[in-house]
mmCIF file of C-alpha atoms in Angstrom:
data_model
loop_
_atom_site.group_PDB
_atom_site.id
_atom_site.type_symbol
_atom_site.label_atom_id
_atom_site.label_comp_id
_atom_site.label_asym_id
_atom_site.label_seq_id
_atom_site.Cartn_x
_atom_site.Cartn_y
_atom_site.Cartn_z
ATOM 1 C CA MET K 152 -123.239 -37.253 -15.214
ATOM 2 C CA ASN K 153 -121.908 -35.392 -18.248
ATOM 3 C CA ASN K 154 -122.282 -38.356 -20.590
ATOM 4 C CA ILE K 155 -124.810 -40.898 -19.332
ATOM 5 C CA GLU K 156 -127.569 -38.543 -18.131
ATOM 6 C CA PRO K 157 -127.812 -36.481 -21.386
ATOM 7 C CA ALA K 158 -127.921 -39.695 -23.416
ATOM 8 C CA VAL K 159 -130.767 -41.040 -21.271
ATOM 9 C CA TYR K 160 -132.706 -37.760 -21.476
ATOM 10 C CA ASP K 161 -132.314 -37.744 -25.253
ATOM 11 C CA LEU K 162 -133.533 -41.310 -25.454
ATOM 12 C CA PHE K 163 -136.635 -40.552 -23.370
ATOM 13 C CA TYR K 164 -137.313 -37.374 -25.393
ATOM 14 C CA LYS K 165 -137.398 -39.412 -28.583
ATOM 15 C CA GLY K 166 -139.650 -41.973 -26.911
ATOM 16 C CA ASP K 167 -141.931 -39.189 -25.656
ATOM 17 C CA THR K 168 -142.252 -37.769 -29.191
ATOM 18 C CA ILE K 169 -143.151 -41.174 -30.620
ATOM 19 C CA ILE K 170 -145.788 -41.853 -27.924
ATOM 20 C CA GLN K 171 -147.291 -38.372 -28.355
ATOM 21 C CA ASN K 172 -147.778 -39.011 -32.054
ATOM 22 C CA LEU K 173 -149.413 -42.353 -31.331
ATOM 23 C CA ASP K 174 -151.592 -41.640 -28.275
ATOM 24 C CA PRO K 175 -151.591 -38.174 -26.585
ATOM 25 C CA GLU K 176 -153.430 -39.575 -23.513
ATOM 26 C CA LEU K 177 -150.378 -41.628 -22.539
ATOM 27 C CA VAL K 178 -147.999 -38.655 -22.598
ATOM 28 C CA ASP K 179 -148.662 -37.424 -19.028
ATOM 29 C CA SER K 180 -148.244 -40.901 -17.533
ATOM 30 C CA VAL K 181 -145.062 -41.532 -19.487
ATOM 31 C CA ARG K 182 -143.646 -38.122 -18.495
ATOM 32 C CA GLU K 183 -144.242 -38.858 -14.797
ATOM 33 C CA ILE K 184 -142.442 -42.196 -15.146
ATOM 34 C CA VAL K 185 -139.570 -40.564 -17.035
ATOM 35 C CA LEU K 186 -139.266 -37.768 -14.455
ATOM 36 C CA SER K 187 -139.156 -40.239 -11.560
ATOM 37 C CA PHE K 188 -136.653 -42.458 -13.368
ATOM 38 C CA THR K 189 -134.311 -39.626 -14.348
ATOM 39 C CA GLN K 190 -134.345 -38.201 -10.801
ATOM 40 C CA ASN K 191 -133.401 -41.605 -9.381
ATOM 41 C CA LEU K 192 -130.813 -42.057 -12.129
ATOM 42 C CA GLY K 193 -129.232 -38.673 -11.374
ATOM 43 C CA SER K 194 -129.022 -39.499 -7.669
ATOM 44 C CA ALA K 195 -127.548 -42.935 -8.372
ATOM 45 C CA LEU K 196 -124.939 -41.504 -10.764
ATOM 46 C CA THR K 197 -123.945 -38.833 -8.245
ATOM 47 C CA ASN K 198 -123.485 -41.431 -5.474
ATOM 48 C CA LEU K 199 -121.545 -43.745 -7.793
ATOM 49 C CA SER K 200 -119.256 -40.919 -8.972
ATOM 50 C CA THR K 201 -118.603 -39.859 -5.374
ATOM 51 C CA LYS K 202 -117.707 -43.421 -4.323
ATOM 52 C CA ILE K 203 -115.362 -43.865 -7.298
ATOM 53 C CA VAL K 204 -113.571 -40.570 -6.598
ATOM 54 C CA MET K 205 -113.229 -41.408 -2.884
ATOM 55 C CA SER K 206 -111.861 -44.882 -3.698
ATOM 56 C CA VAL K 207 -109.312 -43.475 -6.156
ATOM 57 C CA SER K 208 -108.289 -40.772 -3.650
ATOM 58 C CA SER K 209 -107.814 -43.411 -0.945
ATOM 59 C CA VAL K 210 -105.591 -45.505 -3.219
ATOM 60 C CA VAL K 211 -103.530 -42.494 -4.311
ATOM 61 C CA SER K 212 -103.040 -41.292 -0.719
ATOM 62 C CA SER K 213 -101.822 -44.740 0.364
ATOM 63 C CA VAL K 214 -99.136 -44.917 -2.362
ATOM 64 C CA PRO K 215 -96.454 -42.867 -0.494
ATOM 65 C CA GLY K 216 -96.860 -45.030 2.630
ATOM 66 C CA PHE K 217 -96.633 -48.161 0.506
ATOM 67 C CA LEU K 218 -93.413 -46.925 -1.157
ATOM 68 C CA VAL K 219 -91.865 -46.221 2.261
ATOM 69 C CA PHE K 220 -92.838 -49.727 3.395
ATOM 70 C CA VAL K 221 -91.245 -51.284 0.286
ATOM 71 C CA LEU K 222 -88.080 -49.210 0.778
ATOM 72 C CA PHE K 223 -87.702 -50.310 4.412
ATOM 73 C CA LEU K 224 -88.452 -53.914 3.391
ATOM 74 C CA ILE K 225 -85.648 -53.895 0.803
ATOM 75 C CA ILE K 226 -83.113 -52.273 3.154
ATOM 76 C CA SER K 227 -83.944 -54.541 6.108
ATOM 77 C CA SER K 228 -83.793 -57.626 3.877
ATOM 78 C CA TYR K 229 -80.312 -56.565 2.754
ATOM 79 C CA PHE K 230 -78.995 -56.164 6.309
ATOM 80 C CA LEU K 231 -80.646 -59.402 7.460
ATOM 81 C CA ALA K 232 -79.016 -61.256 4.564
ATOM 82 C CA ILE K 233 -75.555 -59.846 5.418
ATOM 83 C CA ASP K 234 -75.750 -60.805 9.118
ATOM 84 C CA TYR K 235 -77.974 -63.877 8.705
ATOM 85 C CA SER K 236 -75.597 -66.298 10.452
ATOM 86 C CA LYS K 237 -74.998 -63.882 13.364
ATOM 87 C CA ILE K 238 -78.711 -63.196 13.849
ATOM 88 C CA THR K 239 -79.782 -66.840 13.672
ATOM 89 C CA GLY K 240 -76.842 -67.853 15.889
ATOM 90 C CA PHE K 241 -77.844 -65.333 18.525
ATOM 91 C CA MET K 242 -81.490 -66.437 18.421
ATOM 92 C CA THR K 243 -80.673 -70.167 18.662
ATOM 93 C CA ARG K 244 -78.448 -69.563 21.715
ATOM 94 C CA GLN K 245 -81.453 -68.065 23.540
ATOM 95 C CA ILE K 246 -83.659 -71.137 22.950
ATOM 96 C CA PRO K 247 -83.375 -74.394 24.965
ATOM 97 C CA ASN K 248 -82.190 -77.445 23.017
ATOM 98 C CA ASN K 249 -85.512 -79.293 23.353
ATOM 99 C CA ALA K 250 -87.469 -76.353 21.976
ATOM 100 C CA LEU K 251 -84.840 -75.791 19.279
ATOM 101 C CA GLU K 252 -85.211 -79.380 18.069
ATOM 102 C CA ILE K 253 -88.988 -78.888 17.742
ATOM 103 C CA ILE K 254 -88.470 -75.619 15.835
ATOM 104 C CA TYR K 255 -86.131 -77.300 13.332
ATOM 105 C CA GLN K 256 -88.623 -80.128 12.867
ATOM 106 C CA ILE K 257 -91.465 -77.633 12.271
ATOM 107 C CA LYS K 258 -89.303 -75.759 9.759
ATOM 108 C CA GLU K 259 -88.520 -78.967 7.840
ATOM 109 C CA CYS K 260 -92.159 -80.085 7.944
ATOM 110 C CA ILE K 261 -93.412 -76.724 6.637
ATOM 111 C CA ALA K 262 -90.853 -76.647 3.815
ATOM 112 C CA THR K 263 -91.772 -80.178 2.729
ATOM 113 C CA THR K 264 -95.507 -79.497 2.957
ATOM 114 C CA VAL K 265 -95.314 -76.225 1.015
ATOM 115 C CA PHE K 266 -93.460 -78.060 -1.765
ATOM 116 C CA LYS K 267 -96.178 -80.729 -1.833
ATOM 117 C CA PHE K 268 -98.878 -78.028 -1.878
ATOM 118 C CA LEU K 269 -97.198 -76.399 -4.863
ATOM 119 C CA LYS K 270 -96.916 -79.754 -6.622
ATOM 120 C CA ALA K 271 -100.630 -80.452 -6.081
ATOM 121 C CA TYR K 272 -101.685 -77.043 -7.397
ATOM 122 C CA VAL K 273 -99.443 -77.342 -10.447
ATOM 123 C CA VAL K 274 -101.384 -80.526 -11.266
ATOM 124 C CA LEU K 275 -104.688 -78.654 -10.735
ATOM 125 C CA ILE K 276 -103.562 -75.808 -13.017
ATOM 126 C CA SER K 277 -102.548 -78.329 -15.674
ATOM 127 C CA LEU K 278 -105.916 -80.085 -15.374
ATOM 128 C CA THR K 279 -107.807 -76.787 -15.808
ATOM 129 C CA PHE K 280 -105.582 -75.887 -18.766
ATOM 130 C CA ILE K 281 -106.353 -79.195 -20.531
ATOM 131 C CA GLU K 282 -110.091 -78.883 -19.822
ATOM 132 C CA MET K 283 -110.086 -75.334 -21.222
ATOM 133 C CA LEU K 284 -108.181 -76.405 -24.341
ATOM 134 C CA ILE K 285 -110.609 -79.239 -25.095
ATOM 135 C CA GLY K 286 -113.719 -77.169 -24.300
ATOM 136 C CA LEU K 287 -112.663 -74.121 -26.326
ATOM 137 C CA ARG K 288 -111.624 -76.339 -29.239
ATOM 138 C CA ILE K 289 -115.105 -77.888 -29.274
ATOM 139 C CA LEU K 290 -116.694 -74.406 -29.126
ATOM 140 C CA GLY K 291 -114.528 -73.227 -32.029
ATOM 141 C CA VAL K 292 -112.868 -70.324 -30.192
ATOM 142 C CA GLU K 293 -109.668 -68.718 -31.494
ATOM 143 C CA ASN K 294 -106.458 -68.191 -29.446
ATOM 144 C CA ILE K 295 -107.386 -71.094 -27.169
ATOM 145 C CA GLY K 296 -103.818 -71.510 -25.875
ATOM 146 C CA LEU K 297 -103.609 -67.966 -24.470
ATOM 147 C CA ILE K 298 -107.137 -68.051 -23.021
ATOM 148 C CA ALA K 299 -106.578 -71.491 -21.443
ATOM 149 C CA THR K 300 -103.278 -70.351 -19.883
ATOM 150 C CA ILE K 301 -104.772 -67.179 -18.356
ATOM 151 C CA THR K 302 -107.823 -69.047 -17.034
ATOM 152 C CA ALA K 303 -105.703 -71.842 -15.526
ATOM 153 C CA ILE K 304 -103.498 -69.328 -13.686
ATOM 154 C CA VAL K 305 -106.500 -67.350 -12.396
ATOM 155 C CA ASP K 306 -108.185 -70.611 -11.335
ATOM 156 C CA VAL K 307 -105.586 -71.290 -8.647
ATOM 157 C CA LEU K 308 -106.201 -67.897 -6.995
ATOM 158 C CA PRO K 309 -108.604 -68.010 -4.040
ATOM 159 C CA ILE K 310 -112.049 -66.434 -4.499
ATOM 160 C CA LEU K 311 -111.413 -65.537 -8.167
ATOM 161 C CA GLY K 312 -111.242 -68.932 -9.918
ATOM 162 C CA THR K 313 -112.321 -69.643 -13.484
ATOM 163 C CA GLY K 314 -115.603 -67.828 -12.875
ATOM 164 C CA SER K 315 -113.871 -64.432 -12.946
ATOM 165 C CA VAL K 316 -112.912 -65.139 -16.577
ATOM 166 C CA LEU K 317 -115.660 -67.401 -17.940
ATOM 167 C CA VAL K 318 -118.784 -65.821 -16.379
ATOM 168 C CA PRO K 319 -118.190 -62.248 -17.724
ATOM 169 C CA TRP K 320 -117.172 -63.750 -21.067
ATOM 170 C CA ALA K 321 -120.369 -65.824 -21.234
ATOM 171 C CA LEU K 322 -122.519 -62.780 -20.327
ATOM 172 C CA PHE K 323 -120.760 -60.718 -23.000
ATOM 173 C CA GLU K 324 -121.487 -63.366 -25.642
ATOM 174 C CA LEU K 325 -125.130 -63.740 -24.565
ATOM 175 C CA ILE K 326 -126.052 -60.061 -24.053
ATOM 176 C CA ILE K 327 -123.748 -58.032 -26.325
ATOM 177 C CA ARG K 328 -122.907 -60.347 -29.216
ATOM 178 C CA ARG K 329 -126.156 -62.370 -29.008
ATOM 179 C CA ASP K 330 -124.201 -65.607 -29.575
ATOM 180 C CA LEU K 331 -126.411 -68.079 -27.710
ATOM 181 C CA MET K 332 -124.425 -71.200 -28.599
ATOM 182 C CA LEU K 333 -121.050 -69.833 -27.491
ATOM 183 C CA GLY K 334 -122.460 -68.169 -24.349
ATOM 184 C CA VAL K 335 -124.241 -71.325 -23.159
ATOM 185 C CA GLY K 336 -121.186 -73.418 -24.113
ATOM 186 C CA ILE K 337 -118.886 -71.255 -21.953
ATOM 187 C CA ILE K 338 -121.299 -71.513 -18.997
ATOM 188 C CA LEU K 339 -121.418 -75.326 -19.329
ATOM 189 C CA LEU K 340 -117.591 -75.398 -19.531
ATOM 190 C CA TYR K 341 -117.387 -73.295 -16.349
ATOM 191 C CA VAL K 342 -119.778 -75.620 -14.495
ATOM 192 C CA LEU K 343 -117.821 -78.697 -15.626
ATOM 193 C CA ILE K 344 -114.435 -77.255 -14.561
ATOM 194 C CA THR K 345 -115.837 -76.141 -11.186
ATOM 195 C CA VAL K 346 -117.385 -79.549 -10.431
ATOM 196 C CA ILE K 347 -114.215 -81.454 -11.398
ATOM 197 C CA ARG K 348 -112.000 -79.105 -9.368
ATOM 198 C CA ASN K 349 -114.175 -79.393 -6.240
ATOM 199 C CA ILE K 350 -114.016 -83.190 -6.483
ATOM 200 C CA VAL K 351 -110.312 -83.491 -7.355
ATOM 201 C CA GLU K 352 -108.761 -80.735 -5.180
ATOM 202 C CA PRO K 353 -109.355 -82.269 -1.699
ATOM 203 C CA LYS K 354 -108.287 -85.739 -2.902
ATOM 204 C CA LEU K 355 -105.178 -84.509 -4.702
ATOM 205 C CA VAL K 356 -104.029 -82.155 -1.933
ATOM 206 C CA GLY K 357 -104.829 -84.788 0.712
ATOM 207 C CA LYS K 358 -102.821 -87.422 -1.139
ATOM 208 C CA GLU K 359 -99.789 -85.146 -1.542
ATOM 209 C CA ILE K 360 -99.681 -83.946 2.069
ATOM 210 C CA GLY K 361 -100.832 -87.203 3.659
ATOM 211 C CA LEU K 362 -104.244 -86.174 5.001
ATOM 212 C CA GLU K 363 -107.691 -87.584 4.383
ATOM 213 C CA PRO K 364 -109.640 -85.541 1.785
ATOM 214 C CA ILE K 365 -112.416 -84.801 4.303
ATOM 215 C CA LEU K 366 -109.832 -83.327 6.717
ATOM 216 C CA VAL K 367 -108.341 -81.166 3.972
ATOM 217 C CA LEU K 368 -111.808 -79.956 2.946
ATOM 218 C CA ALA K 369 -112.786 -79.209 6.573
ATOM 219 C CA CYS K 370 -109.512 -77.348 7.252
ATOM 220 C CA MET K 371 -109.821 -75.267 4.087
ATOM 221 C CA TYR K 372 -113.427 -74.320 4.912
ATOM 222 C CA LEU K 373 -112.711 -73.515 8.582
ATOM 223 C CA GLY K 374 -109.572 -71.593 7.627
ATOM 224 C CA LEU K 375 -111.546 -69.497 5.153
ATOM 225 C CA LYS K 376 -114.228 -68.708 7.752
ATOM 226 C CA VAL K 377 -111.890 -68.001 10.690
ATOM 227 C CA ILE K 378 -108.792 -66.393 9.110
ATOM 228 C CA GLY K 379 -109.846 -65.525 5.577
ATOM 229 C CA ILE K 380 -108.349 -66.443 2.211
ATOM 230 C CA MET K 381 -104.916 -67.279 3.657
ATOM 231 C CA GLY K 382 -106.607 -69.577 6.174
ATOM 232 C CA MET K 383 -107.379 -72.010 3.339
ATOM 233 C CA PHE K 384 -103.630 -72.741 3.208
ATOM 234 C CA ILE K 385 -102.532 -71.953 6.780
ATOM 235 C CA LEU K 386 -104.939 -74.220 8.718
ATOM 236 C CA PRO K 387 -104.117 -77.439 6.779
ATOM 237 C CA LEU K 388 -100.424 -76.573 7.233
ATOM 238 C CA ILE K 389 -100.869 -76.190 11.010
ATOM 239 C CA LEU K 390 -102.691 -79.530 11.196
ATOM 240 C CA ILE K 391 -99.897 -81.287 9.265
ATOM 241 C CA VAL K 392 -97.243 -79.840 11.597
ATOM 242 C CA LEU K 393 -99.214 -80.966 14.683
ATOM 243 C CA ILE K 394 -99.633 -84.497 13.274
ATOM 244 C CA ASP K 395 -95.920 -84.671 12.441
ATOM 245 C CA LEU K 396 -94.911 -83.529 15.959
ATOM 246 C CA ASN K 397 -97.357 -86.030 17.470
ATOM 247 C CA LYS K 398 -95.934 -88.922 15.414
ATOM 248 C CA THR K 399 -92.388 -88.199 16.590
ATOM 249 C CA GLY K 400 -93.491 -87.848 20.209
ATOM 250 C CA LYS K 401 -92.589 -84.175 20.542
ATOM 251 C CA ILE K 402 -96.174 -83.381 21.571
ATOM 252 C CA LYS K 403 -99.161 -85.513 22.539
#
């Protein structure tokens, strides 16, 4: 309110002076428009400022609780590590042998599957990195190695993806720097990377973990809708464990 509003008022004052010199009959109409706009702007800025302050206050107030949680997490991890064999021994003695055998099989299956998931996503990151290198080289961008590395890492994160890097960059080039060629080139690069990833990801992940691509795609979509972001990884993992237990006859 202390910076944006005065700048806007000053801008409209200059515009009002210019219009008055050109055509005095338009002044009243323009002043009504300016008054309405500035009132709405002031209200919008007040609401925005309030929301920002409330959000920051919420984050700050949650910091002490978060630090306590981290402290307890570190201490409990230490004690669990010291008495790991005693704790696991006690727990295994309470579980029947048949159930224990299934638990060990699930543990092994999850460990193997997680490794295969990681392997598949390392390949996807590498693919995005190579696509970024080639695309940025063609567009004549500097520091392509750093930009390609950051974009490839962000690409593997759910929801974010390459769009969180390339779309704002493209808008900046188009609107601020007025570089039409580079802006359009970045948008085309984003579309190409997104299309290739959506085609390759289900096939690659399905091949690594032994599921049909359509099953992987369905599980990722259902997991996202039912559980959220983590569901994209959890639901395929659950399906793999169930298939593995079914193959060995532990469940039907």
